[in-house]
Every structure is written in structure tokens, then in C-alpha cells.
mmCIF file of C-alpha atoms and ligand atoms in Angstrom:
data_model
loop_
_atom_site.group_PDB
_atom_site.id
_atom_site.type_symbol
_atom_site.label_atom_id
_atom_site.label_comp_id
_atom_site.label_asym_id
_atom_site.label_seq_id
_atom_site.Cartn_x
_atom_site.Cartn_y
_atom_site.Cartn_z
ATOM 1 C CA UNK Q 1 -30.714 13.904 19.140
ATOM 2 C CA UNK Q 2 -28.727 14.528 22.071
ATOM 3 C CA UNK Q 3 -30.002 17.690 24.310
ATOM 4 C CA UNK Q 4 -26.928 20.093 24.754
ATOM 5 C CA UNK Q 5 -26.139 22.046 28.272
ATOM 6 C CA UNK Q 6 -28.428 25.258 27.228
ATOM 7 C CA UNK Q 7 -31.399 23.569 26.615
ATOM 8 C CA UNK Q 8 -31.073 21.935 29.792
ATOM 9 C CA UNK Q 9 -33.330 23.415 32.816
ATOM 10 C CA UNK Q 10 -32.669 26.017 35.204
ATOM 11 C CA UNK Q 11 -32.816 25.327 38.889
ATOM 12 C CA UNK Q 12 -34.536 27.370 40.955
ATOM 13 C CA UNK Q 13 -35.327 27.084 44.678
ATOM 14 C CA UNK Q 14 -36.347 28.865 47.512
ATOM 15 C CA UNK Q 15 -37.740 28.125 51.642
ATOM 16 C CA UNK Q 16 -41.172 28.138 49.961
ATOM 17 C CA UNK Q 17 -43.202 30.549 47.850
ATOM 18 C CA UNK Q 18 -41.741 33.739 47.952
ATOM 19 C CA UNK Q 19 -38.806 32.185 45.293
ATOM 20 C CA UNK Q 20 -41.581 32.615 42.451
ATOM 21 C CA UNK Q 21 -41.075 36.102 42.573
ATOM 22 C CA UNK Q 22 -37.848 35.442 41.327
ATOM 23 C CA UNK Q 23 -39.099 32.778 38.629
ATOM 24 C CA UNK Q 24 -41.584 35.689 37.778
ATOM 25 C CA UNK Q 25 -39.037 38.107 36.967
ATOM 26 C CA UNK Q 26 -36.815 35.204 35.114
ATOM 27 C CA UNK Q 27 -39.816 34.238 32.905
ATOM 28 C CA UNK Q 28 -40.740 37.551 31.268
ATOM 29 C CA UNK Q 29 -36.959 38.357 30.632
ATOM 30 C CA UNK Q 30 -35.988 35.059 29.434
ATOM 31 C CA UNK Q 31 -39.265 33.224 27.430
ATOM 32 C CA UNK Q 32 -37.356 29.982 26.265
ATOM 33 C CA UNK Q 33 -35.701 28.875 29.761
ATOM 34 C CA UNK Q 34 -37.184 26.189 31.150
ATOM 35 C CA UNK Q 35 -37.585 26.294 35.056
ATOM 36 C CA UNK Q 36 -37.542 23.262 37.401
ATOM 37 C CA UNK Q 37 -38.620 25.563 41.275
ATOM 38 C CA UNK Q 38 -37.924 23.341 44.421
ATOM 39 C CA UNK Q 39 -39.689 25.472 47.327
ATOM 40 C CA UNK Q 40 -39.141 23.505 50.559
ATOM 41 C CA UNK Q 41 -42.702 24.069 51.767
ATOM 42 C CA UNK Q 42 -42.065 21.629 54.748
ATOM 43 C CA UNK Q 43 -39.387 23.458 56.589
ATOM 44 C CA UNK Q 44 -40.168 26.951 55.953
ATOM 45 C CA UNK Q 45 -39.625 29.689 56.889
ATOM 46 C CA UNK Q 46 -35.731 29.861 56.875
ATOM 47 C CA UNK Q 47 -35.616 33.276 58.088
ATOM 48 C CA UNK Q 48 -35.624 32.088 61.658
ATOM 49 C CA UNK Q 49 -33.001 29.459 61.221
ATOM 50 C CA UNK Q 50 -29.560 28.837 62.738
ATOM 51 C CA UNK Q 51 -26.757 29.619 59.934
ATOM 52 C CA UNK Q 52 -25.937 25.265 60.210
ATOM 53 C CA UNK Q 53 -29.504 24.555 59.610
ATOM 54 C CA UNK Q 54 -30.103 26.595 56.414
ATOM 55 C CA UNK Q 55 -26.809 25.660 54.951
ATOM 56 C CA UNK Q 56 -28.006 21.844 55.625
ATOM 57 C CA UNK Q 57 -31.460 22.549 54.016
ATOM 58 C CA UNK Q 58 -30.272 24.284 50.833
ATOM 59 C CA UNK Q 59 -27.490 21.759 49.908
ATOM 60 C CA UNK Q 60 -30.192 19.109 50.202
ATOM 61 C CA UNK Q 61 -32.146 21.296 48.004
ATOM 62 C CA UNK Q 62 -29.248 21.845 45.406
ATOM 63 C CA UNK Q 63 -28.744 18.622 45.773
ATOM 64 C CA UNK Q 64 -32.633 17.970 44.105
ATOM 65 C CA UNK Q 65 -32.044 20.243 41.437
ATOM 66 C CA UNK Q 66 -28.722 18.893 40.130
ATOM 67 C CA UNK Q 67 -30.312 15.005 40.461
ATOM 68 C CA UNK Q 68 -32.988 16.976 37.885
ATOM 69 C CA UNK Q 69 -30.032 17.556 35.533
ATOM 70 C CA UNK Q 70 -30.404 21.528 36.002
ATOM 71 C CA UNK Q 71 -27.457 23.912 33.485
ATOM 72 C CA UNK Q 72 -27.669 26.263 36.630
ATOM 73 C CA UNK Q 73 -28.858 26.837 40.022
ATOM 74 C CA UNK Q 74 -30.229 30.365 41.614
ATOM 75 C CA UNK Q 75 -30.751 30.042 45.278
ATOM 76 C CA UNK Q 76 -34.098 32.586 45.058
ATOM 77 C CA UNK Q 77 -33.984 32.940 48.921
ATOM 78 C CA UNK Q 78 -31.886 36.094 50.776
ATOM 79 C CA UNK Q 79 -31.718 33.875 54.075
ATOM 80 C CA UNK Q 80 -30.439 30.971 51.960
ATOM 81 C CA UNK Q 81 -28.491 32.995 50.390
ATOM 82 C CA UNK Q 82 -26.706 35.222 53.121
ATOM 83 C CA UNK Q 83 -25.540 31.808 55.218
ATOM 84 C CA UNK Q 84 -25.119 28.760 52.154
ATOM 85 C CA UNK Q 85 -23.908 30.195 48.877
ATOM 86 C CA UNK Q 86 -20.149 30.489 49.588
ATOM 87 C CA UNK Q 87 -20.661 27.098 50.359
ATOM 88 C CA UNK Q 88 -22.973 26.023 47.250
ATOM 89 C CA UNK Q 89 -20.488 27.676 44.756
ATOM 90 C CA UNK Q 90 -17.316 26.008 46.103
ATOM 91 C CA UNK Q 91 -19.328 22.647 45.796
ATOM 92 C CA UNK Q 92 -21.572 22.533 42.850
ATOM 93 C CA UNK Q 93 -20.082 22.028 39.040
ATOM 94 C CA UNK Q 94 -22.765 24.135 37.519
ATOM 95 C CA UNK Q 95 -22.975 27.967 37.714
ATOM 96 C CA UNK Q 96 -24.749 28.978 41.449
ATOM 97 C CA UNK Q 97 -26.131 32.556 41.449
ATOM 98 C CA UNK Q 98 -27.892 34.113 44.396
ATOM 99 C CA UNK Q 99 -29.836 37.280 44.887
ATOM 100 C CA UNK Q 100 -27.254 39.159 47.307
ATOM 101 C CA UNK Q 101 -24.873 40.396 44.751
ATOM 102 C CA UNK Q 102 -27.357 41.473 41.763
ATOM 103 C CA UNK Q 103 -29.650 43.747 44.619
ATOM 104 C CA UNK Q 104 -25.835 45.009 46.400
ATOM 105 C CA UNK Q 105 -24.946 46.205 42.746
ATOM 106 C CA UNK Q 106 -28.255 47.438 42.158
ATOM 107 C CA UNK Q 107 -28.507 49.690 45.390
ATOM 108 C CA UNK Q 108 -24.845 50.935 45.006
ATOM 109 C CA UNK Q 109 -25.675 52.038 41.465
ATOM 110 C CA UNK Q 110 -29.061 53.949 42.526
ATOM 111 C CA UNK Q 111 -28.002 55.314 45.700
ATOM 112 C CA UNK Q 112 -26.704 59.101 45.269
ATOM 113 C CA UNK Q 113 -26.097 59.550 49.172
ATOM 114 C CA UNK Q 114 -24.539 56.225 50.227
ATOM 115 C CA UNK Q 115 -27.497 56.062 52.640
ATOM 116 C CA UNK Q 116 -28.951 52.694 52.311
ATOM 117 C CA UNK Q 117 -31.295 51.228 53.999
ATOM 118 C CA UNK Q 118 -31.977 47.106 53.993
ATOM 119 C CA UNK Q 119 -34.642 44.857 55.420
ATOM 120 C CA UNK Q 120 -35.227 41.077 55.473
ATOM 121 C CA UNK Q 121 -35.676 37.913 57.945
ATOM 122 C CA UNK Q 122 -33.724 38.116 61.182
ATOM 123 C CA UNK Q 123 -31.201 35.432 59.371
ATOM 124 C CA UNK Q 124 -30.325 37.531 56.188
ATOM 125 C CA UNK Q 125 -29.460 40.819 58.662
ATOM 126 C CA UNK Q 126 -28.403 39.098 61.437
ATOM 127 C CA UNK Q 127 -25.884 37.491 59.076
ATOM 128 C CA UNK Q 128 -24.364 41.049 58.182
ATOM 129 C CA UNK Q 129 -23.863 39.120 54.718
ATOM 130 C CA UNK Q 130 -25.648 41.959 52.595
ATOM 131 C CA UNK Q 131 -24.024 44.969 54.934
ATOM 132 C CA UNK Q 132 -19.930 43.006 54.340
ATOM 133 C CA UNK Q 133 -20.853 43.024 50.956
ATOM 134 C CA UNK Q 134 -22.147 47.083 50.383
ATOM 135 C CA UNK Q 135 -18.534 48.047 52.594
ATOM 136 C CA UNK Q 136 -16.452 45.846 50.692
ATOM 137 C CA UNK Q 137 -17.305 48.145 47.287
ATOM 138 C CA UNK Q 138 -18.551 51.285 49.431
ATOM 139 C CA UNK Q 139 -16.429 51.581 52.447
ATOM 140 C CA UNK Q 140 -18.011 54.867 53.176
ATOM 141 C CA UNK Q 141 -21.417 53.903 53.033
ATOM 142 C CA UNK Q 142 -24.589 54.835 55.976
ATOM 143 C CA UNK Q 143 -26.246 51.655 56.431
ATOM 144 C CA UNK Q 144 -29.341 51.210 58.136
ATOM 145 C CA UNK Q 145 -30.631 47.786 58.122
ATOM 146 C CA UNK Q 146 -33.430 46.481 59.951
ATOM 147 C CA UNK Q 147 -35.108 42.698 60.712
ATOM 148 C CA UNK Q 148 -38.448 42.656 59.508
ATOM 149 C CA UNK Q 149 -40.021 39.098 60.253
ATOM 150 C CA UNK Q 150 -43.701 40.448 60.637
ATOM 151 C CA UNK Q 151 -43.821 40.881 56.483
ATOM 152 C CA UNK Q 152 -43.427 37.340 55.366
ATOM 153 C CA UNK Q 153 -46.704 36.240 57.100
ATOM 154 C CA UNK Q 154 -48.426 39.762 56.220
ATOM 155 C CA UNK Q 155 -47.519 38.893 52.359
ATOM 156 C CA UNK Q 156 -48.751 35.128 52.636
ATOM 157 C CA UNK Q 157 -51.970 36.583 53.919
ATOM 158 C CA UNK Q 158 -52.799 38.262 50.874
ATOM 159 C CA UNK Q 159 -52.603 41.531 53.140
ATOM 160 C CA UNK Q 160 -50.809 43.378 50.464
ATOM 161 C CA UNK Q 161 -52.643 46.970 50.784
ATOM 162 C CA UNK Q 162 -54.207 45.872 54.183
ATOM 163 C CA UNK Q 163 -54.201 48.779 56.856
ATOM 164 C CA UNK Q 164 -51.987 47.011 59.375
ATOM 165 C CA UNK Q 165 -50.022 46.379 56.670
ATOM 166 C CA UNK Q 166 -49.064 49.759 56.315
ATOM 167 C CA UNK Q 167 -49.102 50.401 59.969
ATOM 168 C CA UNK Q 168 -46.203 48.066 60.495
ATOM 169 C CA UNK Q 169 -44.467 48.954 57.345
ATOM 170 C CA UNK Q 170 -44.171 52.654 58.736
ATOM 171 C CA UNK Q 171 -43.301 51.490 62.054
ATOM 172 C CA UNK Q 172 -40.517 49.701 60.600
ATOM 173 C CA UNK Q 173 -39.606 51.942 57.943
ATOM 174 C CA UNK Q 174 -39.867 55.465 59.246
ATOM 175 C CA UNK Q 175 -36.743 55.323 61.396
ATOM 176 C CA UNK Q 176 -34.891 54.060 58.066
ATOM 177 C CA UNK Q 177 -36.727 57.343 56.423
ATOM 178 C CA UNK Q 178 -35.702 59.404 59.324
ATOM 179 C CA UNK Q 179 -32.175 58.999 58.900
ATOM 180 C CA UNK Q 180 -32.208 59.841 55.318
ATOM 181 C CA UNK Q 181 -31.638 56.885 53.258
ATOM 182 C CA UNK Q 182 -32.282 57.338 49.496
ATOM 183 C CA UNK Q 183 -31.940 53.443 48.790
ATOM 184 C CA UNK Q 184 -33.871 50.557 50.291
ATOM 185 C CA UNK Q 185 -32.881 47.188 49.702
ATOM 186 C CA UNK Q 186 -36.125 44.178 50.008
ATOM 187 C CA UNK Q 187 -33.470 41.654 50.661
ATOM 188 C CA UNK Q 188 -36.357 38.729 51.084
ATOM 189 C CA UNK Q 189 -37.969 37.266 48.054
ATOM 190 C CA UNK Q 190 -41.687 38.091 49.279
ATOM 191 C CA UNK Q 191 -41.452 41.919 49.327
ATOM 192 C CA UNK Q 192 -41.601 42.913 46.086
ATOM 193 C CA UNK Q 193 -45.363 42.053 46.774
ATOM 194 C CA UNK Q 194 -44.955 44.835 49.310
ATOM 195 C CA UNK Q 195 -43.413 47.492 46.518
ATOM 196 C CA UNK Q 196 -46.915 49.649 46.100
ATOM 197 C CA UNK Q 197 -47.907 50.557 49.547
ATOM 198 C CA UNK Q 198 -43.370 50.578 50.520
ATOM 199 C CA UNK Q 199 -43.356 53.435 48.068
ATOM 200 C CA UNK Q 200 -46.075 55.053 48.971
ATOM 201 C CA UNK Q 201 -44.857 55.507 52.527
ATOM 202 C CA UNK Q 202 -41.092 55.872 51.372
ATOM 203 C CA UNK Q 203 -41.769 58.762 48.533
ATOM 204 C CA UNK Q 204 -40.715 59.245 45.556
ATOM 205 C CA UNK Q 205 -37.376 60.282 46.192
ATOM 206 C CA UNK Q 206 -36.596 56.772 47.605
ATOM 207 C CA UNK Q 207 -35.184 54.046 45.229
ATOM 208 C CA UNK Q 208 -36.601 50.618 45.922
ATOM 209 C CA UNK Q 209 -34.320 47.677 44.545
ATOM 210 C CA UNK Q 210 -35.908 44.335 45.008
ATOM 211 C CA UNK Q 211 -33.859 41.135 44.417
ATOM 212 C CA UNK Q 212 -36.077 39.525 42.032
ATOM 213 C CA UNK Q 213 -35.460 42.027 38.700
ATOM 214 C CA UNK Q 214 -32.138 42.164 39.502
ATOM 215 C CA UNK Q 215 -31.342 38.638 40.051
ATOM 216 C CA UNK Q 216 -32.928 38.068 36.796
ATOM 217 C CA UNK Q 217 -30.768 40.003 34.956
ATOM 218 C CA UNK Q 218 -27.434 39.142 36.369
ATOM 219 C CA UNK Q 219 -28.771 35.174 35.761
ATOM 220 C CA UNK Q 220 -28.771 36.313 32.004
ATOM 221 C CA UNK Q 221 -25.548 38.076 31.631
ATOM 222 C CA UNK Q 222 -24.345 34.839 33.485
ATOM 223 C CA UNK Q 223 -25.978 32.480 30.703
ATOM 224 C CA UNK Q 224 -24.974 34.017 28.156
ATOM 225 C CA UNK Q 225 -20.743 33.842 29.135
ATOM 226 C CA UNK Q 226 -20.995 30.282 29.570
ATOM 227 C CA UNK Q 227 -22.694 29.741 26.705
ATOM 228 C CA UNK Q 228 -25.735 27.892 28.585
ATOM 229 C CA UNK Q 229 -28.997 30.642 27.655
ATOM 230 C CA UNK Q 230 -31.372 28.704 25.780
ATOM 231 C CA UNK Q 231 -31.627 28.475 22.146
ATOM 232 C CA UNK Q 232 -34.178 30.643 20.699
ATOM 233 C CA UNK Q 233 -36.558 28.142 19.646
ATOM 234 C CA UNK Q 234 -36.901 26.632 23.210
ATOM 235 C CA UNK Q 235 -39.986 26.687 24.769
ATOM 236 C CA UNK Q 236 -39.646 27.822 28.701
ATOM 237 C CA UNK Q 237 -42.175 26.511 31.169
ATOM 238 C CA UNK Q 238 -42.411 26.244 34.872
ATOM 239 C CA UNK Q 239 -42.769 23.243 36.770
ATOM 240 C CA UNK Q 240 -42.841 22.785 40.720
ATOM 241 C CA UNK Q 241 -41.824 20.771 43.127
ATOM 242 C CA UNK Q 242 -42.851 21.108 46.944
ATOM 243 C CA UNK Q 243 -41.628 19.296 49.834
ATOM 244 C CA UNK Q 244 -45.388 19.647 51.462
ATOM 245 C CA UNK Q 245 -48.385 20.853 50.012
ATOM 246 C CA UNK Q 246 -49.628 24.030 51.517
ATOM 247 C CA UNK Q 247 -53.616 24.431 52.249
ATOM 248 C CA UNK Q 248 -54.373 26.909 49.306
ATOM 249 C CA UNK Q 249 -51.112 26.093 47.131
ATOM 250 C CA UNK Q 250 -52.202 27.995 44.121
ATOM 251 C CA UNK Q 251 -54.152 30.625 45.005
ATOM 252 C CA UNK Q 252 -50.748 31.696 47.093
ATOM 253 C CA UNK Q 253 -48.689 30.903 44.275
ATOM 254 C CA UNK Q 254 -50.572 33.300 41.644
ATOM 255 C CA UNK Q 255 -50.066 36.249 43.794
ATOM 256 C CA UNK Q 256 -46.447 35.888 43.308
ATOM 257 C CA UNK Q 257 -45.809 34.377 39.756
ATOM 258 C CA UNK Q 258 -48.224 35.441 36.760
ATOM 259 C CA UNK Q 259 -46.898 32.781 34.067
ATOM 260 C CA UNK Q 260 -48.838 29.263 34.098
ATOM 261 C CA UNK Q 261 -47.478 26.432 35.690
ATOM 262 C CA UNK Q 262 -47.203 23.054 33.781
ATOM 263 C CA UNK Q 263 -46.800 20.423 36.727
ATOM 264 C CA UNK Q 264 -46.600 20.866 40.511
ATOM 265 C CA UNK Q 265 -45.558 17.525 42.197
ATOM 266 C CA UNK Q 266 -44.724 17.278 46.418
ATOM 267 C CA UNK Q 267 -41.349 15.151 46.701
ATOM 268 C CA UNK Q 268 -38.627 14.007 49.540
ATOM 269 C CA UNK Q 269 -35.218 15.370 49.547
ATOM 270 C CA UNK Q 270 -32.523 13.489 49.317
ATOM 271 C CA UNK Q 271 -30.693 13.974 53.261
HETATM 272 N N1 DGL P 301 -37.407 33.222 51.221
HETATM 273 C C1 DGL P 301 -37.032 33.846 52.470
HETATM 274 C C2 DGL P 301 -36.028 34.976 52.159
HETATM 275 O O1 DGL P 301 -35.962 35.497 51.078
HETATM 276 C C3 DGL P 301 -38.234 34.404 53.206
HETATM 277 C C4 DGL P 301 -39.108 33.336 53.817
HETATM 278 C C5 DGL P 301 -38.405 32.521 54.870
HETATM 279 O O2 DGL P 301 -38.120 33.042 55.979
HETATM 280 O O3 DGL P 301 -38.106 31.364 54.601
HETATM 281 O O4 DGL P 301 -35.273 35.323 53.030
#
């Protein structure tokens, strides 16, 4: 029997690990979708990256994904996000969904005050993509948004609760605090790790939107208009594919995705 569209898999990819977040979040609200994760462990991070060289590396990575025969394709990376997916949508026949406009509708929806604050890699702030995209539907909003390239390696370190940890959270975040921001945006897919010890030093009174949940949800309400969400008797699974294999793979990879993995392969890109 021929397979139809929605029981095809969905393409996910990201600079590297921190993508599995997303695939996390996409598992436990969505059971039956298969996943097929790309995570260009060879060339990451891309939070450092010139805007040319990220758009390069994430059509190559599309470019994987739709040779897999994915339905759909969610770039689970903010940097990848901020500088390639005007580019990705415009190009790619399937439905392209990234993680800047589920966590901009998230924030805008929590925030009472309009003060909202955002960090991620020097690429996804330095691109102003996230801060275009709160004024477009918020003119009036008080945006405070901050680089914060120490975290990534902090969060591959396993240094989730870790005392310097906390010591540069609050030297990053206090300002943000200081100038009264009820909203903080994690616009990078490895701090939702970071969510325990971030609210601890933000308070209670602080709403933390990370782009993982929310991306998950808006990839639902996006497969179910096109008529591509699985049918219920699919059975999802996760299988990875790396472009190098990092020392301590798995052990990394558990700390951001819970659900078991059914293959991990390392490949070449297409160029
Ligand atoms: N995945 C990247 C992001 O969300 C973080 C890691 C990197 O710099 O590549 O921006």
C-alpha cells in the first residue's frame, strides 16, 4: 500500500544537540509522528556564524531532510532560524516552521508590561530578527535583549545547577531584571535546560517562554491545516543523523531528549 503525505516523517534539524529539546517537546505532544533529527555536529556552533554561512549550512541541511522524503521541516535552531528561514520557506515545497514566531507569540501573549527581555547566541540578537518581529505586532514594546554565548557550553557541560552557572546567569540577567521586564524569551534551543536555576534568579513574577513548547504546538496546529498530522495508529520514533560524532554522543543527548532513540547514523551533506 502506498504511504500517504501524513505518515511521512517530520524533519527536524538543528547546529547540533540543543534541537532535541525541540524533538522532546514534539514527542510528548504528538506520540505517532515520526522524527528524522539532522544535528550538524561538525560545524557547530552556529551562534558565532556570519548570516551567509548559516544560511549555506541550513539549506544543505534542508536539503538532507527533504532527500529523506520528510511531510515537513522545523529548523529547531534560533540562529538558524533568525538568518535562513525567509529563505527556506520561499524555497522548500513542504511546510518550513521555525521557533521565532511560536516563542514571539508566546511572549506577547504572557507579557502584561510590554517589557520583554530576550537572550540567545550573538547571531540570533545580533540579527535583530526576534526584536523586528515583537515591534511589528507590539510597536510599543521595552525590549531588552542581550547575547549570551557563555550558556551553550555551560549547558553541554552538564553544568545545569552548577554555581558558576548561576553566577553568570545573574550577571547576565540582573540588568534585564533591573529594568523590569516581566517576560524573558530563551531564544536558543539549549536553555530550556537552564529553566530551574533562570527562575529561580528571575522570580516568580517573571514569565519564561522557551522555544521548544511553543514550537511544538504551533508545528501541530500547522499539521493539522494541511492535513499532514499523522494518523492515529502511527507509531512515532526518533532517529538521528549527525554530521560528526561527538565524544560522549548519548550521554549529551539524554540530558536534552527523554524519549528513546531508534537509530543514530553520522552522514555527509549534500554541498
Ligand atoms: N542551536 C543554536 C541556537 O538555538 C545554539 C547552538 C549554536 O550556537 O549552534 O541558536
Amino acid at each position: 500500500m502506498k504511504a500517504t503525505a501524513a505518515e511521512a516523517s517530520l524533519g527536524v534539524f538543528d547546529s547540533g544537540v540543543g534541537g532535541l529539546t525541540v524533538v522532546q517537546a514534539i514527542t510528548e505532544l504528538l506520540p505517532n509522528e515520526r522524527v528524522i533529527y539532522l544535528g550538524d555536529t561538525a560545524r557547530v556552533p552556529y551562534g558565532n556564524k556570519s548570516p551567509d554561512t548559516v544560511k549555506r549550512f541550513a539549506r544543505q541541511d534542508a536539503a538532507f531532510l527533504l532527500g529523506r522524503g520528510v511531510k515537513a521541516i522545523v529548523v529547531a535552531c534560533n540562529t538558524a532560524t533568525a538568518f535562513a528561514l525567509p529563505s527556506l520557506v520561499a524555497d522548500i515545497s513542504v511546510p518550513v516552521i521555525g521557533v521565532l514566531a511560536p516563542g514571539v507569540e508566546t511572549a506577547l501573549a504572557r507579557t502584561k508590561s510590554g517589557r520583554i527581555g530576550l537572550i540567545g547566541t550573538a547571531g540570533t540578537i545580533g540579527s535583530e530578527a526576534y526584536q523586528k518581529a515583537i515591534r511589528a505586532l507590539r510597536p510599543d514594546a521595552h525590549l531588552v535583549a542581550r547575547a549570551t554565548p557563555l550558556l551553550v557550553p555551560l549547558v553541554e557541560e552538564d553544568w545545569l545547577q552548577h554555581a558558576v552557572t548561576r553566577q553568570v546567569l545573574e550577571e547576565y540577567v540582573r540588568p534585564m531584571l533591573s529594568e523590569g521586564i516581566d517576560t524573558l524569551v530563551l531564544a536558543c534551543t539549549h536553555y530550556p535546560l537552564l529553566k530551574p536555576l533562570l527562575a529561580e534568579i528571575a522570580g516568580p513574577d517573571v514569565a519564561l517562554v522557551d522555544s521548544a513548547t511553543t514550537c511544538a504546538a504551533h508545528l501541530q496546529r500547522c499539521l493539522d491545516m494541511a492535513g499532514l498530522a499523522a494518523p492515529p495508529a502511527t507509531s512515532g520514533g526518533i532517529e538521528i543523523f549527525l554530521t560528526d560524532r561527538p565524544a560522549h554522543f548519548e550521554s549529551m543527548a539524554r540530558r536534552f531528549l527523554k524519549s528513546p532513540i531508534h537509530r543514530i547514523e553520522v552522514v555527509s551533506l549534500p554541498e
